[in-house]
GROMACS .gro file of C-alpha atoms in nm:
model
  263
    1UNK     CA    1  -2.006  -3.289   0.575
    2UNK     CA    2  -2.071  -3.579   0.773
    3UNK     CA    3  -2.073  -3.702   1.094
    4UNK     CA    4  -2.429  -3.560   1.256
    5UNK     CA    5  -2.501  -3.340   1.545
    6UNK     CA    6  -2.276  -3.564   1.742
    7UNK     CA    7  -1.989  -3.392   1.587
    8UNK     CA    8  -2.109  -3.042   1.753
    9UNK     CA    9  -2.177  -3.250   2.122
   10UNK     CA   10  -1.914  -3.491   2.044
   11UNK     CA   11  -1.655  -3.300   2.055
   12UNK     CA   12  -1.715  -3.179   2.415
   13UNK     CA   13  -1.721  -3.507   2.552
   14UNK     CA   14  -1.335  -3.595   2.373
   15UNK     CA   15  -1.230  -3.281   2.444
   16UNK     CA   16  -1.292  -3.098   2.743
   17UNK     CA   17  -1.039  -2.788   2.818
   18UNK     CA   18  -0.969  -2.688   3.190
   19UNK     CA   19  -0.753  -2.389   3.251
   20UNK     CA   20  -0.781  -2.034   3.101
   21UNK     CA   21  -0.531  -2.071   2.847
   22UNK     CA   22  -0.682  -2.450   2.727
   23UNK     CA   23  -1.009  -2.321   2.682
   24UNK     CA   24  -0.879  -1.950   2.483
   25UNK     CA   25  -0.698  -2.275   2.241
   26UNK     CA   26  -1.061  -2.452   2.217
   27UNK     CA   27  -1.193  -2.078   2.123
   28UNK     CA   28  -0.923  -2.021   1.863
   29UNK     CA   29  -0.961  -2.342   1.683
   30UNK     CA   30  -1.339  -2.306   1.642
   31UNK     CA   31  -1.334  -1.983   1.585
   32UNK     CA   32  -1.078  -2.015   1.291
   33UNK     CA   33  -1.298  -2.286   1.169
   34UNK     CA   34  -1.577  -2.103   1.122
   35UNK     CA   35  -1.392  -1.794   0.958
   36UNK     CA   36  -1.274  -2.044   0.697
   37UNK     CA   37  -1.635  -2.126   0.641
   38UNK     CA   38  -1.747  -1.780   0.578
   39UNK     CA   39  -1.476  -1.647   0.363
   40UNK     CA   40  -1.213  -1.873   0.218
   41UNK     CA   41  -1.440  -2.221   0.189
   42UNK     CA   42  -1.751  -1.969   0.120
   43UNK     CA   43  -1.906  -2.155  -0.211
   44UNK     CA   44  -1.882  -2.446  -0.022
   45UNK     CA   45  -2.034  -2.368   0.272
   46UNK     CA   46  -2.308  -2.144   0.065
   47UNK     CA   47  -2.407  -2.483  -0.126
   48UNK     CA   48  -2.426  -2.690   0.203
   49UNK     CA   49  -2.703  -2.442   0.346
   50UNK     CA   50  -2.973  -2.558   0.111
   51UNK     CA   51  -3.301  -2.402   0.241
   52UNK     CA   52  -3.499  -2.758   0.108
   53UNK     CA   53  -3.327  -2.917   0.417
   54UNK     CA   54  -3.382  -2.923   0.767
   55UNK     CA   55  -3.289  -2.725   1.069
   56UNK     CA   56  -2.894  -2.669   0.995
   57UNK     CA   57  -2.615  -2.554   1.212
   58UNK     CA   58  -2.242  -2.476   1.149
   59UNK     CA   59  -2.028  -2.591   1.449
   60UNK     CA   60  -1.638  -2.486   1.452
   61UNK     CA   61  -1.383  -2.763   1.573
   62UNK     CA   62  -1.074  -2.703   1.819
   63UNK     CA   63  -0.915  -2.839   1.490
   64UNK     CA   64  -0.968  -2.537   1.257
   65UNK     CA   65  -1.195  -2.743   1.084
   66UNK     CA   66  -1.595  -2.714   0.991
   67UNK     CA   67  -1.899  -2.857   0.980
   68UNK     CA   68  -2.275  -2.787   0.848
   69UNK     CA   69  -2.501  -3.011   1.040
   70UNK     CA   70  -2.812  -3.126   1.243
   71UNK     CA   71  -2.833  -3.000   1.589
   72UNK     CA   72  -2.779  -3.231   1.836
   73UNK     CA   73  -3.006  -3.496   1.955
   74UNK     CA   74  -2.955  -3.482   2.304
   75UNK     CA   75  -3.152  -3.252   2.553
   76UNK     CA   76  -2.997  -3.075   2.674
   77UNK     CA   77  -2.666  -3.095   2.477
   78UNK     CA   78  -2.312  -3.195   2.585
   79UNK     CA   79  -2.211  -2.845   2.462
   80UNK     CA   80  -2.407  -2.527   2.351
   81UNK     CA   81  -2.570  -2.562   2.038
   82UNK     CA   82  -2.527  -2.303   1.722
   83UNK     CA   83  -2.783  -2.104   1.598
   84UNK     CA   84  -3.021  -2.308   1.428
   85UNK     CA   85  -3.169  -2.325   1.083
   86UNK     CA   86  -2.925  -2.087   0.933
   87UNK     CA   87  -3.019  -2.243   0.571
   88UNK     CA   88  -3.345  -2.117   0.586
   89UNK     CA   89  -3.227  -1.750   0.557
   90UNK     CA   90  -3.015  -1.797   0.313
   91UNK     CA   91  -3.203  -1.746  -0.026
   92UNK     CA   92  -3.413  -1.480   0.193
   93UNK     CA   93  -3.124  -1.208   0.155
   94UNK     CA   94  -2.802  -1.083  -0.004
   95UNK     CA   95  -2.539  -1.297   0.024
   96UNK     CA   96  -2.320  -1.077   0.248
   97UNK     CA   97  -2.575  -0.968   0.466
   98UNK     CA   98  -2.682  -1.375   0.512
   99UNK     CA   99  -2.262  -1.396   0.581
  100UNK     CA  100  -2.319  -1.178   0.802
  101UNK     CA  101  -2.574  -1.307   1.009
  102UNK     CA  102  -2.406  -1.633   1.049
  103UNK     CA  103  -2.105  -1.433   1.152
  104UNK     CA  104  -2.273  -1.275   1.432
  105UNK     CA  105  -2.525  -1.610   1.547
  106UNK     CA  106  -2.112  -1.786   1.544
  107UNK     CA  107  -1.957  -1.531   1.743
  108UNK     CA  108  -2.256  -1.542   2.037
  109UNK     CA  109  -2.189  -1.930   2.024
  110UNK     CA  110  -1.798  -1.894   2.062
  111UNK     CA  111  -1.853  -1.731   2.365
  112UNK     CA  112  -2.093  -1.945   2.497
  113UNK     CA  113  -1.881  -2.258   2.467
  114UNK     CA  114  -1.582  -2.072   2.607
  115UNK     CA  115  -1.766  -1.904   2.942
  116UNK     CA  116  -1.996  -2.330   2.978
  117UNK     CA  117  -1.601  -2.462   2.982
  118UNK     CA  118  -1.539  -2.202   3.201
  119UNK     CA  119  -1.859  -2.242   3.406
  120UNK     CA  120  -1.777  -2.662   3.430
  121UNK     CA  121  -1.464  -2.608   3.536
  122UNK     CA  122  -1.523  -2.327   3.814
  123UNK     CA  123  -1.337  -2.049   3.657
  124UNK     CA  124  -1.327  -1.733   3.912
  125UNK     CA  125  -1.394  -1.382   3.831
  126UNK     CA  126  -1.008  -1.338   3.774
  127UNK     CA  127  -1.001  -1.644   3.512
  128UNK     CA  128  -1.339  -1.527   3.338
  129UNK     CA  129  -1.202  -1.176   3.335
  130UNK     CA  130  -0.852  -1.315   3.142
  131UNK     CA  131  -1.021  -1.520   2.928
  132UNK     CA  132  -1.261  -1.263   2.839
  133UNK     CA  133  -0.994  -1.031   2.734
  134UNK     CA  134  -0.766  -1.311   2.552
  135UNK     CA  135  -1.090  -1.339   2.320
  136UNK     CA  136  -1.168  -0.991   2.318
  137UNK     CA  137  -0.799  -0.905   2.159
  138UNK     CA  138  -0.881  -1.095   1.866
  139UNK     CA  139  -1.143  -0.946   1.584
  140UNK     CA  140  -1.480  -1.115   1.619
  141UNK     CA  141  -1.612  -1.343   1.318
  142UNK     CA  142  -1.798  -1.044   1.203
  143UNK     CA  143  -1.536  -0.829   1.208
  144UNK     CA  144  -1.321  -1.016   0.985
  145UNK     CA  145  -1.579  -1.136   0.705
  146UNK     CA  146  -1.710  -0.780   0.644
  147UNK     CA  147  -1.362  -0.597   0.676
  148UNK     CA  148  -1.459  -0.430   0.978
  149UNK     CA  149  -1.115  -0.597   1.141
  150UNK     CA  150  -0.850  -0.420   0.944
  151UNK     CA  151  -1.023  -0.093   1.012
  152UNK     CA  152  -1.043  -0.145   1.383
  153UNK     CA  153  -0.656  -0.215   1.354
  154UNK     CA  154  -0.634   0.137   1.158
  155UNK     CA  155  -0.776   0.267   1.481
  156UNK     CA  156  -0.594   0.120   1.706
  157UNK     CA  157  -0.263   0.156   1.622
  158UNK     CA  158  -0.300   0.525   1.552
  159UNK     CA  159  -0.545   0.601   1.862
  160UNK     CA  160  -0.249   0.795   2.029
  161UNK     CA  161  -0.183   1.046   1.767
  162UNK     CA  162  -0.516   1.141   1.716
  163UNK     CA  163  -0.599   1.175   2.073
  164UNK     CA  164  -0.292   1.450   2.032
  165UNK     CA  165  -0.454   1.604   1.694
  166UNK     CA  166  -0.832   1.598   1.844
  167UNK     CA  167  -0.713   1.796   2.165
  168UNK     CA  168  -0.590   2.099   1.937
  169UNK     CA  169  -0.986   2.235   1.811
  170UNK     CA  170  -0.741   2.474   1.598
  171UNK     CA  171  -0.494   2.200   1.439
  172UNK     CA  172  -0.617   2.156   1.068
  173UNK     CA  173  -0.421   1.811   1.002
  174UNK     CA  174  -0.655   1.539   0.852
  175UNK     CA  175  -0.752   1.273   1.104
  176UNK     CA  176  -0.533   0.948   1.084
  177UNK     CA  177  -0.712   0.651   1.065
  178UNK     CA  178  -1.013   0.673   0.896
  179UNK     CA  179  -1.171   0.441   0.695
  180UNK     CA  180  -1.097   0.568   0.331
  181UNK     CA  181  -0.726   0.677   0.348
  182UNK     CA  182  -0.415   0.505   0.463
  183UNK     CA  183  -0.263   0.514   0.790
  184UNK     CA  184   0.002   0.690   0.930
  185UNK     CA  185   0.198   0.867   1.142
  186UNK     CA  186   0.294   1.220   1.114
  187UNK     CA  187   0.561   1.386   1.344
  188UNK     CA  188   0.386   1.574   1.679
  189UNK     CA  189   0.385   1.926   1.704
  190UNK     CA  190   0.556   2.027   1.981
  191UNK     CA  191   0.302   2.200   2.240
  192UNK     CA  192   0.300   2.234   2.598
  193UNK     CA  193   0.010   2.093   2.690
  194UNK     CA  194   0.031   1.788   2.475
  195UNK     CA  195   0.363   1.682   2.628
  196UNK     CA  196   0.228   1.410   2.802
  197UNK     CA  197   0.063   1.230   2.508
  198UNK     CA  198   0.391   1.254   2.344
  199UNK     CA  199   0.554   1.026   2.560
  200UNK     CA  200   0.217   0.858   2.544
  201UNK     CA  201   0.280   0.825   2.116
  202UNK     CA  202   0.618   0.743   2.211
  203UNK     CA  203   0.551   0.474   2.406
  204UNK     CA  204   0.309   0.321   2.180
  205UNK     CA  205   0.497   0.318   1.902
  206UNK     CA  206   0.851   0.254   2.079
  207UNK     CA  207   0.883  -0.071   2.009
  208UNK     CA  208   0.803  -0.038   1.591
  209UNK     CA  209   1.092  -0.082   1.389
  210UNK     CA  210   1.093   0.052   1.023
  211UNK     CA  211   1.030  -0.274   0.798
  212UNK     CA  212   1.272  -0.128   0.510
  213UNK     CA  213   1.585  -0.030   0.713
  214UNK     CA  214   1.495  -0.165   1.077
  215UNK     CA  215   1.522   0.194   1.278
  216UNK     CA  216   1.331   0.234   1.554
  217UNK     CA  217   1.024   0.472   1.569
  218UNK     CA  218   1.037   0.845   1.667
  219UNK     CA  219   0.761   1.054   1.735
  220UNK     CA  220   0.935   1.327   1.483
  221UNK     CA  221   0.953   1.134   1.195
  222UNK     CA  222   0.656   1.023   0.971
  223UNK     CA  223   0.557   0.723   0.904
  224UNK     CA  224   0.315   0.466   0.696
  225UNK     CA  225   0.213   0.127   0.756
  226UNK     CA  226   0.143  -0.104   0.469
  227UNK     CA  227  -0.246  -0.203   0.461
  228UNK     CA  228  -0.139  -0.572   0.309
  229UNK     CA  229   0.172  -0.691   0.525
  230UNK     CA  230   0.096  -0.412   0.821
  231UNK     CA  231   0.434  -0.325   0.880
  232UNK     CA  232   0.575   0.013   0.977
  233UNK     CA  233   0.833   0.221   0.737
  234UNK     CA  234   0.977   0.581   0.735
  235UNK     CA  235   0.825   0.768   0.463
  236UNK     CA  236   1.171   0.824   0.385
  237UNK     CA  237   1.258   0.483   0.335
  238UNK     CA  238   0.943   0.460   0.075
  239UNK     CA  239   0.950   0.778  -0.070
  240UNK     CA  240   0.625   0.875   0.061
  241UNK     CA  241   0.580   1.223   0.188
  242UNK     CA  242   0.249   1.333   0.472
  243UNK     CA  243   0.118   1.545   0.154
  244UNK     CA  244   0.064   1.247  -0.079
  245UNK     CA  245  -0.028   1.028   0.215
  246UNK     CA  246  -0.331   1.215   0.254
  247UNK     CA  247  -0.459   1.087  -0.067
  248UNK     CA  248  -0.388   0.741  -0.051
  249UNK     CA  249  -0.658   0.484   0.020
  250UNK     CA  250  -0.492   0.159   0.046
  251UNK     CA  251  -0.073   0.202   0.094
  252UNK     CA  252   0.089  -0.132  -0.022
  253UNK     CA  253   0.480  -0.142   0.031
  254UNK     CA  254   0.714  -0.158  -0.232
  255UNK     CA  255   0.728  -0.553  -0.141
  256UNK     CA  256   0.363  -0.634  -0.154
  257UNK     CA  257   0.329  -0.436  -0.454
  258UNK     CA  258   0.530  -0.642  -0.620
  259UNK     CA  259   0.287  -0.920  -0.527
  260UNK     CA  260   0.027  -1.064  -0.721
  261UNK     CA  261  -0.189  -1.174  -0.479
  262UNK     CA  262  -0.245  -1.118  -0.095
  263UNK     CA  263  -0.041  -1.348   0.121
   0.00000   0.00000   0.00000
């Protein structure tokens, strides 16, 4: 692509975000960019790395959009600069783990732009502290081009139950969550000294409604999420039961299975 290393400092100088939720925008476009780079506009971005040339960068844009380039000329830049001479690995390794470096060099430089805007524009510990946690919801750049992102979302959304399985040393119920089956959500056992978590399940899960006939979660009734569209359903609804759960890897819904492709 064209346009120079001005297009990395460029863009700070025509664009220059002030509050919290400005600069979290800035982040988001960038950082979509550069995901777009690494996995859906991969053989293109592969084939712009040639090792024969010089020192290249890839800067993300506020517009979604990407760029492999020179560094800037300026000293010191208008902006942060990107890792530099990312080509010259590229031959030098697989081609996921050379993904994968790039990932990690473009997530350190994501948050440097965000916390130098934040710097320029006197952010306080309160603003750094919300904008570090509006980034920090999202997966990183790494996380999403090696698949690390869905499984941290396995985690998450059934952290409560297994806090309530792990407590019981004597409870032989397969943890939830893991990496190689699908997740769900079996019913609590009722025990005295796990009432609190519970209400704590309870609560998490209180506002999921069941994506086949729009119920409401209880903490009695199991449940399955879909790994393609990530919704919620009763097993009921599906026909699945806890038993076969247990031995599926990847649970697609009885909508997504009837797609071809991932949305």
């Amino acid at each position: 692509m064209d346009g120079g290393g001005a297009g990395g400092g460029g863009a700070g100088a025509q664009y220059n975000p002030r509050t919290v939720e400005e600069v979290f925008r800035d982040f988001k476009g960038r950082r979509a960019g550069m995901i777009r780079a690494l996995t859906s506009d991969v053989e293109e971005f592969y084939q712009q790395c040639d090792p024969e040339k010089e020192n290249l960068c890839l800067y993300g844009f506020p517009s979604e959009q990407w760029e492999v380039n020179l560094p800037a000329e300026e000293v010191p830049p208008e902006l942060p600069e990107p890792a530099l001479g990312i080509n010259f690995a590229r031959d030098g390794m697989q081609e996921k783990d050379w993904l994968s470096l790039v990932a990690v060099h473009s997530d350190a430089w994501l948050l440097a732009v965000a916390f130098y805007f934040g710097a320029r524009f006197g952010f306080d510990k309160a603003d750094r502290k919300r904008l570090f946690n509006m980034i920090n919801d999202l997966p990183t750049i790494f996380e999403v081009v090696t698949g690390a992102a869905k499984k941290q979302q396995v985690k998450e959304k059934t952290s409560v139950s297994n806090h309530s399985s792990n407590k019981s040393k004597s409870n032989s119920k397969p943890q939830r969550g893991s990496e190689s089956q699908a997740k769900y959500s079996k019913p609590l056992q009722p025990k005295d000294e796990d009432e609190g978590l519970d209400d704590e399940d309870e609560d998490e899960h209180g506002e999921t409604l069941c994506g086949a006939c729009g119920e409401n979660y209880a903490s009695d009734e199991f449940w399955i999420c879909c790994d393609i569209c990530e919704k919620w359903f009763h097993g009921k609804c599906v026909k699945i039961t806890p038993a076969r759960a247990e031995h599926i890897k990847q649970y697609k819904c009885p909508s997504c299975s009837n797609k071809r492709a991932r949305p």
